[in-house]
XYZ file of C-alpha atoms in Angstrom:
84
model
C -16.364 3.464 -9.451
C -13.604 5.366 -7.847
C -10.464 5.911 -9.507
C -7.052 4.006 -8.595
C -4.353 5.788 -6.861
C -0.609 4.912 -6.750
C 1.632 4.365 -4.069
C 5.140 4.067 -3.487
C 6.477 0.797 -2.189
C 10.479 0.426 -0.872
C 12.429 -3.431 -1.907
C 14.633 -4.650 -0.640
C 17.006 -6.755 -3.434
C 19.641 -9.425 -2.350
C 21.717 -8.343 -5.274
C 20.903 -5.376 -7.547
C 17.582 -4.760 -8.866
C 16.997 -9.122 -8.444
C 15.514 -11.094 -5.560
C 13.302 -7.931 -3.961
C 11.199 -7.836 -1.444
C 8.808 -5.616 -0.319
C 9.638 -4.235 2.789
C 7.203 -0.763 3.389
C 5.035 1.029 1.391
C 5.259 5.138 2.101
C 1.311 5.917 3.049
C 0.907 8.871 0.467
C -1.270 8.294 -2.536
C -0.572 9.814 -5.807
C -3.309 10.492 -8.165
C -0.767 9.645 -11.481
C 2.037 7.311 -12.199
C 3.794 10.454 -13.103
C 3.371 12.486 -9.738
C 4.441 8.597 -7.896
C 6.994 8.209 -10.323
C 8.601 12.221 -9.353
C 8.313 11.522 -5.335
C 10.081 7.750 -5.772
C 13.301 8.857 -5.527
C 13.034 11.205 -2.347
C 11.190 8.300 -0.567
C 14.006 6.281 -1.333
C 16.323 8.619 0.118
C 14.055 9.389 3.362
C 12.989 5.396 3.814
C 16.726 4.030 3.264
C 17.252 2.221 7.075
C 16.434 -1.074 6.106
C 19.023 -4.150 6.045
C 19.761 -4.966 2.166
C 22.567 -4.351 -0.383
C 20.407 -2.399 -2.322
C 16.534 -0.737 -2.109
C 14.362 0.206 -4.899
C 11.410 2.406 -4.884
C 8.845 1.477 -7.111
C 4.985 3.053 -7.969
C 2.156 0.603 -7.614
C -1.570 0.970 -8.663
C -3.932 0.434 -6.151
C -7.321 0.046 -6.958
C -9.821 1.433 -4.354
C -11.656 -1.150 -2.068
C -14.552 1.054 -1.383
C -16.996 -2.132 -0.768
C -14.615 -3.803 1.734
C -14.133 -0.301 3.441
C -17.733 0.023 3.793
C -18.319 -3.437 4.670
C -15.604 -2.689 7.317
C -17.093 0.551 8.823
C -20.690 -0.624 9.314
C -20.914 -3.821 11.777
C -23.862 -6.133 10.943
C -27.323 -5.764 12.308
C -27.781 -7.527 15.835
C -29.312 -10.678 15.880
C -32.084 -11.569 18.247
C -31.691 -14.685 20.511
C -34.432 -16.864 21.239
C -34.197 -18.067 25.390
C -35.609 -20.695 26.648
């Protein structure tokens, strides 16, 4: 089993840190909370064009979906039709 990664994502809150919603999530993965938790406030300041009175960046842990990737990747076998 793979380990999880973290990744930032950007909310959007109606008023103050209440009522968010997500509204991106910045495509780098961070191997710690720690490392995510550092590069939060940067993204914040580079990902900042979006229509609320207030954004948040906050680190989530992704788990890897390394079955539904593969499962994704490689189509299934053809099936043979029978004519006639």
């Amino acid at each position: 089993m793979a380990a999880a990664y973290f990744l930032i994502a950007i909310l959007g809150c109606a008023d103050g840190s209440v009522d968010c919603t997500p509204v991106m999530t910045v495509p780098t993965r961070y191997e710690s909370e720690a490392a995510c938790s550092a590069a939060a406030p940067g993204a914040l300041l580079e990902h900042n064009n979006f229509d609320f009175p207030s954004l948040v960046a906050e680190c989530r842990r992704e788990a890897p979906r390394a079955a539904s990737a593969e499962r994704d990747r490689d189509p299934p076998p053809a099936v043979p039709t029978r004519r006639g």
